[in-house]
CSV table of C-alpha atoms in Angstrom, one decimal:
chain,number,residue,atom,x,y,z
A,1,UNK,CA,-21.1,-12.1,-18.3
A,2,UNK,CA,-18.0,-14.2,-17.8
A,3,UNK,CA,-18.5,-16.8,-15.2
A,4,UNK,CA,-16.1,-19.1,-13.3
A,5,UNK,CA,-19.0,-21.7,-13.4
A,6,UNK,CA,-18.0,-22.7,-16.9
A,7,UNK,CA,-14.3,-22.2,-16.7
A,8,UNK,CA,-12.7,-25.4,-18.2
A,9,UNK,CA,-9.9,-27.2,-16.4
A,10,UNK,CA,-7.4,-26.6,-19.2
A,11,UNK,CA,-8.0,-22.8,-19.0
A,12,UNK,CA,-7.4,-22.9,-15.3
A,13,UNK,CA,-4.1,-24.8,-15.8
A,14,UNK,CA,-3.0,-22.2,-18.3
A,15,UNK,CA,-3.8,-19.3,-16.0
A,16,UNK,CA,-2.1,-21.0,-13.1
A,17,UNK,CA,1.1,-21.2,-15.1
A,18,UNK,CA,0.9,-17.4,-15.7
A,19,UNK,CA,0.3,-16.8,-12.0
A,20,UNK,CA,3.3,-19.1,-11.0
A,21,UNK,CA,5.5,-17.0,-13.3
A,22,UNK,CA,4.3,-13.8,-11.6
A,23,UNK,CA,5.0,-15.2,-8.1
A,24,UNK,CA,8.4,-16.5,-9.1
A,25,UNK,CA,9.3,-13.1,-10.6
A,26,UNK,CA,8.2,-11.4,-7.4
A,27,UNK,CA,10.1,-13.8,-5.2
A,28,UNK,CA,13.3,-13.1,-7.2
A,29,UNK,CA,13.1,-9.4,-6.4
A,30,UNK,CA,14.8,-8.8,-3.0
A,31,UNK,CA,13.1,-5.5,-2.4
A,32,UNK,CA,9.6,-7.0,-3.0
A,33,UNK,CA,10.5,-9.9,-0.7
A,34,UNK,CA,11.7,-7.6,2.1
A,35,UNK,CA,8.5,-5.6,1.9
A,36,UNK,CA,6.5,-8.8,2.3
A,37,UNK,CA,8.6,-10.0,5.3
A,38,UNK,CA,8.1,-6.7,7.0
A,39,UNK,CA,4.4,-6.8,6.5
A,40,UNK,CA,4.3,-10.3,8.0
A,41,UNK,CA,6.1,-8.9,11.1
A,42,UNK,CA,4.2,-5.6,11.3
A,43,UNK,CA,0.8,-7.2,11.3
A,44,UNK,CA,-0.1,-10.0,13.8
A,45,UNK,CA,-3.7,-10.8,12.8
A,46,UNK,CA,-4.8,-8.7,9.9
A,47,UNK,CA,-4.8,-10.0,6.3
A,48,UNK,CA,-2.6,-7.0,5.3
A,49,UNK,CA,0.3,-9.1,6.6
A,50,UNK,CA,-0.3,-11.8,4.0
A,51,UNK,CA,1.1,-11.6,0.5
A,52,UNK,CA,-1.6,-10.8,-2.1
A,53,UNK,CA,-0.1,-13.2,-4.7
A,54,UNK,CA,0.4,-16.0,-2.1
A,55,UNK,CA,3.3,-18.4,-2.4
A,56,UNK,CA,4.3,-20.9,-5.0
A,57,UNK,CA,2.9,-23.6,-2.7
A,58,UNK,CA,-0.4,-21.8,-2.6
A,59,UNK,CA,-0.6,-21.5,-6.3
A,60,UNK,CA,0.4,-25.1,-7.0
A,61,UNK,CA,-2.3,-26.5,-4.7
A,62,UNK,CA,-5.2,-24.3,-5.8
A,63,UNK,CA,-8.2,-26.3,-7.0
A,64,UNK,CA,-11.0,-25.1,-9.4
A,65,UNK,CA,-13.7,-25.7,-6.8
A,66,UNK,CA,-11.9,-23.3,-4.4
A,67,UNK,CA,-11.9,-20.6,-7.1
A,68,UNK,CA,-15.6,-21.2,-7.9
A,69,UNK,CA,-16.6,-20.9,-4.2
A,70,UNK,CA,-14.6,-17.6,-4.0
A,71,UNK,CA,-16.3,-16.4,-7.2
A,72,UNK,CA,-19.8,-17.2,-6.0
A,73,UNK,CA,-19.2,-15.4,-2.7
A,74,UNK,CA,-17.5,-12.2,-3.8
A,75,UNK,CA,-18.4,-11.6,-7.5
A,76,UNK,CA,-21.9,-10.4,-6.6
A,77,UNK,CA,-23.8,-7.1,-7.0
A,78,UNK,CA,-23.5,-6.1,-3.4
A,79,UNK,CA,-19.7,-6.3,-3.7
A,80,UNK,CA,-19.4,-4.4,-7.0
A,81,UNK,CA,-18.8,-0.8,-8.0
A,82,UNK,CA,-20.0,0.7,-11.2
A,83,UNK,CA,-18.3,3.9,-12.3
A,84,UNK,CA,-19.3,6.1,-15.2
A,85,UNK,CA,-17.1,9.0,-16.2
A,86,UNK,CA,-17.2,11.4,-19.1
A,87,UNK,CA,-19.9,13.1,-21.2
A,88,UNK,CA,-23.1,10.9,-20.9
A,89,UNK,CA,-26.8,11.4,-20.5
A,90,UNK,CA,-27.7,10.4,-16.9
A,91,UNK,CA,-31.2,9.3,-17.8
A,92,UNK,CA,-30.1,7.1,-20.7
A,93,UNK,CA,-27.2,5.7,-18.6
A,94,UNK,CA,-29.6,4.6,-15.8
A,95,UNK,CA,-31.8,2.8,-18.4
A,96,UNK,CA,-28.8,0.9,-19.7
A,97,UNK,CA,-27.7,0.1,-16.2
A,98,UNK,CA,-31.1,-1.3,-15.4
A,99,UNK,CA,-31.2,-3.3,-18.6
A,100,UNK,CA,-27.8,-5.0,-18.2
A,101,UNK,CA,-27.4,-5.2,-14.4
A,102,UNK,CA,-30.9,-5.0,-13.0
A,103,UNK,CA,-31.6,-8.7,-13.3
A,104,UNK,CA,-28.7,-9.6,-10.9
A,105,UNK,CA,-30.4,-9.9,-7.5
A,106,UNK,CA,-28.8,-9.0,-4.2
A,107,UNK,CA,-27.6,-12.1,-2.5
A,108,UNK,CA,-29.3,-13.2,0.7
A,109,UNK,CA,-26.0,-13.8,2.5
A,110,UNK,CA,-23.9,-11.0,4.0
A,111,UNK,CA,-20.2,-10.6,3.3
A,112,UNK,CA,-17.8,-11.3,6.2
A,113,UNK,CA,-16.4,-8.4,8.1
A,114,UNK,CA,-12.7,-8.1,9.0
A,115,UNK,CA,-11.9,-10.1,12.2
A,116,UNK,CA,-8.2,-9.5,12.3
A,117,UNK,CA,-8.1,-6.4,14.5
A,118,UNK,CA,-4.6,-5.5,15.4
A,119,UNK,CA,-3.6,-5.2,19.1
A,120,UNK,CA,-1.9,-2.1,20.4
A,121,UNK,CA,1.8,-2.0,19.6
A,122,UNK,CA,4.5,-1.2,22.3
A,123,UNK,CA,7.6,-2.8,20.9
A,124,UNK,CA,10.0,-2.6,18.0
A,125,UNK,CA,10.0,-5.4,15.5
A,126,UNK,CA,12.8,-6.4,13.2
A,127,UNK,CA,13.3,-8.8,10.3
A,128,UNK,CA,16.7,-9.5,8.7
A,129,UNK,CA,16.7,-11.1,5.2
A,130,UNK,CA,20.0,-12.5,3.9
A,131,UNK,CA,20.0,-13.0,0.2
A,132,UNK,CA,22.2,-12.6,-2.9
A,133,UNK,CA,21.6,-9.0,-4.0
A,134,UNK,CA,23.5,-6.2,-5.7
A,135,UNK,CA,23.1,-3.8,-2.7
A,136,UNK,CA,21.7,-3.7,0.8
A,137,UNK,CA,18.3,-2.3,1.6
A,138,UNK,CA,16.8,-0.8,4.7
A,139,UNK,CA,13.0,-0.5,5.2
A,140,UNK,CA,11.4,1.2,8.2
A,141,UNK,CA,7.6,1.1,8.7
A,142,UNK,CA,5.3,2.7,11.2
A,143,UNK,CA,1.7,1.8,11.6
A,144,UNK,CA,-0.6,4.5,10.4
A,145,UNK,CA,-4.3,5.2,9.6
A,146,UNK,CA,-6.8,4.2,6.9
A,147,UNK,CA,-7.2,6.2,3.7
A,148,UNK,CA,-10.5,7.7,4.9
A,149,UNK,CA,-8.9,9.0,8.1
A,150,UNK,CA,-8.3,12.8,8.2
A,151,UNK,CA,-4.6,12.1,9.1
A,152,UNK,CA,-4.0,10.2,5.9
A,153,UNK,CA,-3.2,13.4,4.0
A,154,UNK,CA,-0.9,14.4,6.9
A,155,UNK,CA,1.0,11.1,6.5
A,156,UNK,CA,1.4,11.7,2.8
A,157,UNK,CA,2.9,15.1,3.5
A,158,UNK,CA,5.2,13.7,6.2
A,159,UNK,CA,6.7,11.1,3.8
A,160,UNK,CA,7.3,13.8,1.2
A,161,UNK,CA,8.9,16.2,3.7
A,162,UNK,CA,11.3,13.5,4.8
A,163,UNK,CA,12.3,12.0,1.5
A,164,UNK,CA,12.1,14.9,-1.0
A,165,UNK,CA,15.2,15.5,-3.2
A,166,UNK,CA,17.1,17.6,-2.1
A,167,UNK,CA,15.3,19.2,0.9
A,168,UNK,CA,14.2,16.1,2.8
A,169,UNK,CA,16.1,15.1,5.9
A,170,UNK,CA,16.5,11.5,4.8
A,171,UNK,CA,17.8,12.6,1.5
A,172,UNK,CA,20.3,15.0,3.1
A,173,UNK,CA,21.5,12.6,5.8
A,174,UNK,CA,21.8,9.5,3.6
A,175,UNK,CA,22.2,10.3,0.0
A,176,UNK,CA,23.9,13.6,0.6
A,177,UNK,CA,26.5,12.0,3.0
A,178,UNK,CA,27.2,9.0,0.8
A,179,UNK,CA,25.5,6.4,2.8
A,180,UNK,CA,22.7,5.5,0.4
A,181,UNK,CA,22.1,5.6,-3.4
A,182,UNK,CA,18.5,6.5,-3.0
A,183,UNK,CA,15.7,7.0,-0.4
A,184,UNK,CA,12.0,7.0,-0.7
A,185,UNK,CA,8.7,6.4,1.0
A,186,UNK,CA,5.0,5.8,0.6
A,187,UNK,CA,1.6,5.4,2.2
A,188,UNK,CA,-1.3,3.6,0.5
A,189,UNK,CA,-4.9,4.5,0.9
A,190,UNK,CA,-6.5,1.4,2.3
A,191,UNK,CA,-9.9,0.6,3.8
A,192,UNK,CA,-8.3,-0.2,7.1
A,193,UNK,CA,-5.1,1.1,8.9
A,194,UNK,CA,-2.0,0.7,6.8
A,195,UNK,CA,1.7,1.7,7.3
A,196,UNK,CA,4.0,4.6,6.7
A,197,UNK,CA,6.9,3.2,4.8
A,198,UNK,CA,10.4,4.5,4.3
A,199,UNK,CA,13.3,2.8,2.4
A,200,UNK,CA,16.9,3.3,1.5
A,201,UNK,CA,19.2,1.6,-1.0
A,202,UNK,CA,22.5,1.2,0.7
A,203,UNK,CA,25.6,2.4,-1.2
A,204,UNK,CA,28.1,-0.4,-1.9
A,205,UNK,CA,30.8,-0.6,0.7
A,206,UNK,CA,28.4,0.8,3.5
A,207,UNK,CA,26.9,-1.3,6.2
A,208,UNK,CA,23.1,-1.7,6.4
A,209,UNK,CA,23.2,-1.2,10.2
A,210,UNK,CA,24.8,2.2,9.8
A,211,UNK,CA,22.1,3.3,7.4
A,212,UNK,CA,19.4,1.9,9.6
A,213,UNK,CA,20.7,3.9,12.6
A,214,UNK,CA,20.9,7.1,10.7
A,215,UNK,CA,17.4,6.6,9.2
A,216,UNK,CA,15.8,6.0,12.6
A,217,UNK,CA,17.5,9.1,14.0
A,218,UNK,CA,16.4,11.3,11.1
A,219,UNK,CA,12.8,10.0,11.1
A,220,UNK,CA,12.1,10.0,14.8
A,221,UNK,CA,13.8,13.4,15.4
A,222,UNK,CA,11.8,15.0,12.6
A,223,UNK,CA,9.0,16.2,14.9
A,224,UNK,CA,11.5,18.1,17.1
A,225,UNK,CA,13.0,20.0,14.2
A,226,UNK,CA,11.7,22.9,12.1
A,227,UNK,CA,9.3,22.4,9.3
A,228,UNK,CA,9.6,25.0,6.6
A,229,UNK,CA,6.4,26.5,5.3
A,230,UNK,CA,7.8,26.6,1.7
A,231,UNK,CA,8.5,22.9,1.7
A,232,UNK,CA,4.9,22.1,2.9
A,233,UNK,CA,3.4,24.5,0.3
A,234,UNK,CA,5.5,22.8,-2.4
A,235,UNK,CA,4.0,19.4,-1.5
A,236,UNK,CA,0.4,20.8,-1.3
A,237,UNK,CA,0.7,22.5,-4.7
A,238,UNK,CA,2.1,19.3,-6.4
A,239,UNK,CA,-0.4,16.9,-4.7
A,240,UNK,CA,-3.5,19.0,-5.5
A,241,UNK,CA,-2.3,19.5,-9.1
A,242,UNK,CA,-2.0,15.7,-9.5
A,243,UNK,CA,-5.6,15.3,-8.4
A,244,UNK,CA,-6.8,18.1,-10.7
A,245,UNK,CA,-4.9,16.5,-13.6
A,246,UNK,CA,-6.7,13.2,-13.0
A,247,UNK,CA,-10.0,15.0,-13.1
A,248,UNK,CA,-9.2,16.2,-16.6
A,249,UNK,CA,-9.0,12.6,-17.9
A,250,UNK,CA,-12.2,10.5,-18.0
A,251,UNK,CA,-10.4,7.1,-17.7
A,252,UNK,CA,-8.1,8.2,-14.8
A,253,UNK,CA,-11.1,9.8,-13.1
A,254,UNK,CA,-13.1,6.5,-13.3
A,255,UNK,CA,-10.2,4.5,-11.9
A,256,UNK,CA,-9.5,7.0,-9.1
A,257,UNK,CA,-13.2,7.1,-8.1
A,258,UNK,CA,-13.3,3.3,-7.9
A,259,UNK,CA,-10.1,3.2,-5.8
A,260,UNK,CA,-11.6,5.7,-3.3
A,261,UNK,CA,-14.9,3.9,-3.3
A,262,UNK,CA,-13.0,0.7,-2.2
A,263,UNK,CA,-11.4,2.7,0.6
A,264,UNK,CA,-14.9,3.7,1.9
A,265,UNK,CA,-16.6,6.3,-0.3
A,266,UNK,CA,-16.1,7.7,-3.8
A,267,UNK,CA,-16.3,11.3,-2.4
A,268,UNK,CA,-13.1,10.8,-0.5
A,269,UNK,CA,-11.2,11.7,-3.7
A,270,UNK,CA,-12.2,15.4,-3.4
A,271,UNK,CA,-12.4,15.3,0.4
A,272,UNK,CA,-8.7,14.2,0.4
A,273,UNK,CA,-7.8,17.0,-2.0
A,274,UNK,CA,-9.4,19.5,0.3
A,275,UNK,CA,-7.7,18.1,3.3
A,276,UNK,CA,-4.3,18.5,1.5
A,277,UNK,CA,-5.2,22.2,0.9
A,278,UNK,CA,-5.8,22.8,4.6
A,279,UNK,CA,-2.6,21.0,5.9
A,280,UNK,CA,-0.6,22.8,8.6
A,281,UNK,CA,2.8,22.3,10.1
A,282,UNK,CA,1.1,21.7,13.5
A,283,UNK,CA,-0.8,18.7,12.1
A,284,UNK,CA,2.3,17.2,10.6
A,285,UNK,CA,4.3,17.7,13.9
A,286,UNK,CA,1.4,16.1,15.9
A,287,UNK,CA,1.3,13.0,13.6
A,288,UNK,CA,5.1,12.7,13.7
A,289,UNK,CA,5.1,12.8,17.5
A,290,UNK,CA,2.3,10.2,17.6
A,291,UNK,CA,3.3,7.7,14.9
A,292,UNK,CA,7.1,7.9,14.4
A,293,UNK,CA,8.0,6.2,17.7
A,294,UNK,CA,10.2,3.2,18.6
A,295,UNK,CA,7.2,1.1,19.9
A,296,UNK,CA,5.4,1.6,16.6
A,297,UNK,CA,8.4,0.7,14.4
A,298,UNK,CA,9.1,-2.2,12.2
A,299,UNK,CA,12.6,-2.5,10.7
A,300,UNK,CA,13.6,-4.6,7.7
A,301,UNK,CA,17.2,-5.2,6.6
A,302,UNK,CA,18.3,-6.9,3.4
A,303,UNK,CA,21.9,-8.0,4.0
A,304,UNK,CA,23.7,-9.1,0.7
A,305,UNK,CA,25.4,-12.5,1.0
A,306,UNK,CA,27.4,-14.5,-1.6
A,307,UNK,CA,24.8,-17.3,-1.5
A,308,UNK,CA,21.3,-17.5,-0.1
A,309,UNK,CA,20.8,-20.3,2.5
A,310,UNK,CA,17.2,-21.4,2.2
A,311,UNK,CA,16.0,-24.5,4.0
A,312,UNK,CA,12.6,-25.8,2.8
A,313,UNK,CA,10.5,-27.6,5.3
A,314,UNK,CA,9.7,-31.3,4.4
A,315,UNK,CA,6.1,-32.1,3.6
């Protein structure tokens, strides 16, 4: 078993150089930076508002003892998931699991629970990022549900129906009318409530504010419009097929099971598939009315400028 307890200083220094390069690469991507700034504004207290990689200042100041303390606390049997997928004998597998993992005792301490519970939102939030970039970007987020919630499948369908090429309203109103080069959206299955995210790459010569206004109108008027049954069925067929394809591949199945286990329970993979199969237009309209509202909205604008003006704070 690899252990941070014996990690030499020179190995840590080499790894930190790799991490610094990754952080620098991320911070040079305007779209990545805008997403991070929006998360920081969307979340007041939860750790989801903090960048996973941290900042260059974080990386440069990390010490080996901090990493060892993190390792001792989190790299423990009660915080681990073991997944087996493929053709194997269950009895033999259990013997091997006991042999290689049975000696690792459950810690006496309990892992901390999340304390950053978000307050109720009732106001729009906006962040404007001015940087050198090839094109403007507009991001719009709405706070949503966790991956285990029954409405998570509804949110996935909602994003698809708004952004699909060519039938989605965002695609028709922005790409079809020459305001944007591309549109898209996503929701991520998380253990705690996440966001419904939409974005648009602004066409050169167009103003980001115009694209923002058209996006908000298209998204927040969606619930009042008609939802075609054939569009919903197209999403359901493709989404279920994707899950069924995963289940035909042992490695992808193992990864997917571990992802859902981290959300709350490995069985959520097939529960989520069945929820997709049962989706109705009424569910989608209800979630759109509930979530896609001004008071639940976070807007991010990337405004291209000839030169980025960044003022570092003194130590």
